[in-house]
Tab-separated table of C-alpha atoms in Angstrom:
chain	number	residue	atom	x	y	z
A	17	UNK	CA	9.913	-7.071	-7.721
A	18	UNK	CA	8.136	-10.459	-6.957
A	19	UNK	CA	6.338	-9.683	-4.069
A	20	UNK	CA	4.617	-12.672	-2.623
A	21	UNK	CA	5.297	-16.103	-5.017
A	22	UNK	CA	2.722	-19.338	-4.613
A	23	UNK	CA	3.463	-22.515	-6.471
A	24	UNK	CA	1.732	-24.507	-7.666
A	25	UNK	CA	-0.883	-22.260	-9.625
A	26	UNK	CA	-3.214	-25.222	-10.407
A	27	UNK	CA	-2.986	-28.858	-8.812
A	28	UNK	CA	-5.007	-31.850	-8.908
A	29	UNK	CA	-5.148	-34.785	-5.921
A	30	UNK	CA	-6.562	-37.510	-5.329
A	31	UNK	CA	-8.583	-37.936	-1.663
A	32	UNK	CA	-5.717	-39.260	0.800
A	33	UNK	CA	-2.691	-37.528	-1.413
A	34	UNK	CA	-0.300	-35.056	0.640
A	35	UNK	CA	1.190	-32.041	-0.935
A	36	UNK	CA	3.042	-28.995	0.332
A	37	UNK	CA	1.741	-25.467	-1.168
A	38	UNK	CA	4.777	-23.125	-1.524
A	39	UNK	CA	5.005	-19.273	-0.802
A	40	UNK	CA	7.964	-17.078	-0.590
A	41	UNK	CA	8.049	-13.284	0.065
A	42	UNK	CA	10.764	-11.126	-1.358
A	43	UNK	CA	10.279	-7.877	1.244
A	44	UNK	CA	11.317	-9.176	4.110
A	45	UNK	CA	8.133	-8.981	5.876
A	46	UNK	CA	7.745	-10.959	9.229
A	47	UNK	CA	4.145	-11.605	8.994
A	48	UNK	CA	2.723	-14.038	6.689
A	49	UNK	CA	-0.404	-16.059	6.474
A	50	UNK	CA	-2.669	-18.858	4.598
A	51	UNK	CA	-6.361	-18.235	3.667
A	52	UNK	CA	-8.484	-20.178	1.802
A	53	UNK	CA	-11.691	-19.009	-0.458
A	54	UNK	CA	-14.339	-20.832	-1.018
A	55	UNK	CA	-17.557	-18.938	-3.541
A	56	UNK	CA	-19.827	-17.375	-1.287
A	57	UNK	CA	-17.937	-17.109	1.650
A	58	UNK	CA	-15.489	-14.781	1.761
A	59	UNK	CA	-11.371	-15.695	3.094
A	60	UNK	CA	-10.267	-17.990	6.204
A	61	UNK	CA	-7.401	-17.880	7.499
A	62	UNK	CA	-5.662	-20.804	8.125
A	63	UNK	CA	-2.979	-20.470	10.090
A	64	UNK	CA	-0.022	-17.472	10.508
A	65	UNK	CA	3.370	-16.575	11.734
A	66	UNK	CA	4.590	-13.194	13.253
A	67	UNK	CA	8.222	-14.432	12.660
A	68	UNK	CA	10.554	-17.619	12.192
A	69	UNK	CA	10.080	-20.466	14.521
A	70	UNK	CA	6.772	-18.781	15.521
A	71	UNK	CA	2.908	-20.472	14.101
A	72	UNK	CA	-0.108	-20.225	15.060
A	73	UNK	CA	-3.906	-21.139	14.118
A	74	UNK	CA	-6.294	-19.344	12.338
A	75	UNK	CA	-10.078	-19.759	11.836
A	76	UNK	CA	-9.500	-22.974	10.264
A	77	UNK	CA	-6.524	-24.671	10.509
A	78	UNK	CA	-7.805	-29.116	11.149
A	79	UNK	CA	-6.107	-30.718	8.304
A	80	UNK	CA	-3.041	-28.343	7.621
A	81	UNK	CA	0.384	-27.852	8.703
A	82	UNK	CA	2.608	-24.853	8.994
A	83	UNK	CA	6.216	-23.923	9.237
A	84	UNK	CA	8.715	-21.309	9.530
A	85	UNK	CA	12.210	-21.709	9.102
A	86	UNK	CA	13.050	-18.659	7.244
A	87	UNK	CA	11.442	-15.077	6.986
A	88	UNK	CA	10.752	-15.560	3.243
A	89	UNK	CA	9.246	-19.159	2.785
A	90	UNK	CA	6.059	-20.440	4.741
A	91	UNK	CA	4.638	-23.642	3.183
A	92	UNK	CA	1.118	-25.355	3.608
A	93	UNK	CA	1.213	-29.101	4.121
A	94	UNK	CA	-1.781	-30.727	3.379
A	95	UNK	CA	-1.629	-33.884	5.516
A	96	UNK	CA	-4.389	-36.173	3.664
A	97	UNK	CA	-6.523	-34.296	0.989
A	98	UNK	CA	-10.094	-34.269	1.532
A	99	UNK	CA	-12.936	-33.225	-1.242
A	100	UNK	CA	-13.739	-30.538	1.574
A	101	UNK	CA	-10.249	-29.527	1.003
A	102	UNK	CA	-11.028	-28.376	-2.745
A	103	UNK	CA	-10.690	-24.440	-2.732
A	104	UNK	CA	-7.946	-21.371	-3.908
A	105	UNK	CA	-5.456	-20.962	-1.002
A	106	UNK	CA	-3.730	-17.511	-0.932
A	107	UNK	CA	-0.674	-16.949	1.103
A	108	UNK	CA	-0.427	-13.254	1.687
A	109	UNK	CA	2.511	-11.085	3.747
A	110	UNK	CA	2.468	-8.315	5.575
A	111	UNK	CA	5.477	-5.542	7.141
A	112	UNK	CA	3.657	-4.999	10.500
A	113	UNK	CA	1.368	-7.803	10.910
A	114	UNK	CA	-1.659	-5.900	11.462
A	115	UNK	CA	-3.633	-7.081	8.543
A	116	UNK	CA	-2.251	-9.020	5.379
A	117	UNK	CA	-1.550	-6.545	2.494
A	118	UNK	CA	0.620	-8.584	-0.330
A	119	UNK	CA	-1.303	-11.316	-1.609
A	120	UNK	CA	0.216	-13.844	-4.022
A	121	UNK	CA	-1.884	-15.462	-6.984
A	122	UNK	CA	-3.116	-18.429	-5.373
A	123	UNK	CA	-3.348	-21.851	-6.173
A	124	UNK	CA	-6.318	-23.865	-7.232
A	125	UNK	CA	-6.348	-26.924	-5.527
A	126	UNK	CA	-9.080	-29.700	-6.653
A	127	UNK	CA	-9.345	-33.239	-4.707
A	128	UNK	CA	-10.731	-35.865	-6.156
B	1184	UNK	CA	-20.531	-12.304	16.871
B	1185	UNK	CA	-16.965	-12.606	14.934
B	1186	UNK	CA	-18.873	-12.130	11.495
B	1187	UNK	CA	-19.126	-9.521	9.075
B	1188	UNK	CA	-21.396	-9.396	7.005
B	1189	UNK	CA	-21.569	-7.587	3.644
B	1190	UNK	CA	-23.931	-6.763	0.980
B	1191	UNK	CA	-24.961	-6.743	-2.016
B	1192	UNK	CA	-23.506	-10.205	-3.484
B	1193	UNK	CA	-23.915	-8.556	-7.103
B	1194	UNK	CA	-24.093	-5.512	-7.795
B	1195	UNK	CA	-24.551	-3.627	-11.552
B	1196	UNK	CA	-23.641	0.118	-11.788
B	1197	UNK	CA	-23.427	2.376	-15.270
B	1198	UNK	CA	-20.093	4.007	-16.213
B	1199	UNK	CA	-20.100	7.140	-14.017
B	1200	UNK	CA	-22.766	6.303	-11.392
B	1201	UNK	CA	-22.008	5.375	-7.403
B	1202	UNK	CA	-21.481	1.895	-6.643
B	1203	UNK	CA	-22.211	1.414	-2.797
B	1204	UNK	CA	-21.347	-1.499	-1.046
B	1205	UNK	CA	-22.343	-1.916	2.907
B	1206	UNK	CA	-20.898	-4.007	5.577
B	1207	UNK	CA	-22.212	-4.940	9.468
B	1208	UNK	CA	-20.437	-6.491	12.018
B	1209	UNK	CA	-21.097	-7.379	15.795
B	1210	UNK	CA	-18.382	-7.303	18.147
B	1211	UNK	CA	-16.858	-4.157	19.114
B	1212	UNK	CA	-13.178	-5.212	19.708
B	1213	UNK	CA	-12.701	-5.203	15.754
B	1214	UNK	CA	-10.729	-1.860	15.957
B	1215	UNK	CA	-9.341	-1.724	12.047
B	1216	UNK	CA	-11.773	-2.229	8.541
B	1217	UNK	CA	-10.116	-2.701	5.388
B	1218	UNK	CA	-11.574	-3.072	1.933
B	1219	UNK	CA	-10.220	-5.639	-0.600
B	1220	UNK	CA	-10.447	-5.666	-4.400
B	1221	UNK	CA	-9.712	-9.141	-6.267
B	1222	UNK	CA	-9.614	-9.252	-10.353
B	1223	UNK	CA	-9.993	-12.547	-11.379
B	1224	UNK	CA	-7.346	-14.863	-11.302
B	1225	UNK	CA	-5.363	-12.478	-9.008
B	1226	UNK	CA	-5.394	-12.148	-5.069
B	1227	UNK	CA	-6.930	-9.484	-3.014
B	1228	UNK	CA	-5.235	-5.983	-3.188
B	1229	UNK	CA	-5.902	-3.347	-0.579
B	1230	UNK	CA	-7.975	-0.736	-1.452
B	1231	UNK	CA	-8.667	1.086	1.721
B	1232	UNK	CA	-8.735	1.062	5.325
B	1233	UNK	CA	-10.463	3.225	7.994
B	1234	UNK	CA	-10.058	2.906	11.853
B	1235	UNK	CA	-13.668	3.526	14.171
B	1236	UNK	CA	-11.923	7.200	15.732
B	1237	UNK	CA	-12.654	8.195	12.139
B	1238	UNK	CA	-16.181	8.562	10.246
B	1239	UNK	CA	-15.043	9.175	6.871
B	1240	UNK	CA	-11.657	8.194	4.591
B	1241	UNK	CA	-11.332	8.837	1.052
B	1242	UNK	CA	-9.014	8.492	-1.851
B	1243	UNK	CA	-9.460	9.453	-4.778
B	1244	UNK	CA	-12.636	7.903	-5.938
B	1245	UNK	CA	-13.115	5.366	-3.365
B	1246	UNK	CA	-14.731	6.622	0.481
B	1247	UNK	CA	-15.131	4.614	3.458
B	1248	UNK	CA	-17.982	5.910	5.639
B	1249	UNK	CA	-17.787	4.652	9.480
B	1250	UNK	CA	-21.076	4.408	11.703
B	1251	UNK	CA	-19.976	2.982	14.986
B	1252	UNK	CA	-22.518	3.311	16.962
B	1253	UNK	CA	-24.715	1.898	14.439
B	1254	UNK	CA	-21.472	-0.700	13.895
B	1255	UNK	CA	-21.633	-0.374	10.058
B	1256	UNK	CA	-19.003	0.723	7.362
B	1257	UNK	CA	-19.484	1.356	3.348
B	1258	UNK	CA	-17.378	1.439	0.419
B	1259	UNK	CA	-18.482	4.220	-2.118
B	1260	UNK	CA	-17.053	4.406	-5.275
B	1261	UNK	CA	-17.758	7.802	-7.126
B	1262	UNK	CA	-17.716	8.070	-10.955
B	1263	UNK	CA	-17.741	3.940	-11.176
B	1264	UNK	CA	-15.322	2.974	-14.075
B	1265	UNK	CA	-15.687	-0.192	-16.559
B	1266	UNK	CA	-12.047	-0.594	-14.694
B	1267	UNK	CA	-13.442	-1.122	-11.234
B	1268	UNK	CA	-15.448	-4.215	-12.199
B	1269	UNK	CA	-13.831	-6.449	-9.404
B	1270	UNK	CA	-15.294	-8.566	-6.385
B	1271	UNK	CA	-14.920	-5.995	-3.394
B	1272	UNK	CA	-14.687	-7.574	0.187
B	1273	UNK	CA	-14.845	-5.765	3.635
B	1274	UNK	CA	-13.083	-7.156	6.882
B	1275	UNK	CA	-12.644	-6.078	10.230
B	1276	UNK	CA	-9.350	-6.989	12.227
B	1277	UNK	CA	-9.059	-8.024	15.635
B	1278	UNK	CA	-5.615	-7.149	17.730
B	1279	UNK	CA	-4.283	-10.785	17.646
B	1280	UNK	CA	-3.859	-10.489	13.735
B	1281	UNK	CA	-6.744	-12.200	12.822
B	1282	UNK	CA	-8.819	-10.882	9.788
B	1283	UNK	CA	-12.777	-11.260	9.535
B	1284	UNK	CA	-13.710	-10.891	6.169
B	1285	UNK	CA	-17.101	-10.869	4.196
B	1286	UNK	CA	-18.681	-12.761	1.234
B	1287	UNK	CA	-17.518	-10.138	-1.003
B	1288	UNK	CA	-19.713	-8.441	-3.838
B	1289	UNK	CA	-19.055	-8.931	-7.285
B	1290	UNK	CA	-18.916	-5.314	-8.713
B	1291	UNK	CA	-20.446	-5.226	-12.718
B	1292	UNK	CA	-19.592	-1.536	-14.214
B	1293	UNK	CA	-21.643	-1.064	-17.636
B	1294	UNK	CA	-20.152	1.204	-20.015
């Protein structure tokens, strides 16, 4: 019963460094989606997809790049880490796409 | 007019007492408020989620109260436990699968 997987838990960059932030779902769930949380301010969401071969962009989404091959995987790329980048991204999945319900762990990205 | 905003930041409630946390919001389209609790370390877990045909929702110990007209929504928790010391966060969801969410308040039970 994994329920939604992200790995890395815990990376470290250096300003300019690209990476790829993994998350795979185990409930066959069409919706999925990338937040980030910053102290103080709550979740963003970054981008989403209502299915395979279908993204789109969320509240903040300059600097990051989605895809969906499959129905279980959707990575994050990071194209060129920026400080402003720093932050816990969550990937979370959801059965009817109305709101996210199955969060995964997160990972704690720093950029140096 | 997308935010939603939520307070207390902190909040400190004994074992047994009511821990009330209150969230606002502007734009009327949001048609679907759920409530998020995070333990540390871990992501947010659904708590509890109320739609604006409905004033009131509870389970078990935790109630959602719904003013529309005043466009607000709370999160009581009755007979606060040293257990429910989490960071709650309210959010409102719009029809094209985007959730708003709040600051979040970082819930302190004493026992």
């Amino acid at each position: 019963n994994a329920g939604v997987t992200q790995t890395p838990k815990f990376q470290v960059l250096k300003t300019g460094q690209s990476m790829t932030l993994q998350c795979a779902q185990d409930m066959n769930h069409e919706y999925m989606s990338w937040y980030r949380q910053d102290p103080g301010m709550g979740l963003r969401l970054i981008h989403y997809s209502v299915g395979a071969g279908i993204t789109d962009q969320g509240e903040v989404p300059n600097g990051y790049n989605v895809s969906r091959s499959t129905t279980e995987d959707f990575p994050l790329r990071l194209l060129s880490a920026a400080p402003s980048q720093t932050s816990v991204y969550f990937c979370a999945s959801s059965y009817d796409g109305r709101q996210p319900q199955h969060f995964g762990d997160g990972t704690r990205l720093s950029i140096l | 007019q997308q935010q939603v905003k939520q307070s207390p930041q902190s909040l400190i409630v004994q074992k047994g007492g009511i821990s009330i946390i209150n969230c606002a919001y502007e734009n009327t389209a949001f048609d679907y408020f759920p409530w998020y609790q995070q333990f540390p370390g871990k992501g947010p877990a659904l708590l509890i989620a109320i739609r604006p045909d409905v004033s009131e929702k509870k389970e078990g110990r935790f109630t959602i109260s719904f003013n529309k007209s005043a466009k607000q929504f709370s999160l009581h928790i009755m007979d606060s436990q040293p257990g429910d010391s989490a960071t709650y966060f309210c959010a409102a969801s719009l029809s094209n699968y985007q959730l708003i969410w709040g600051a979040g308040t970082k819930l302190i039970i004493k026992p």
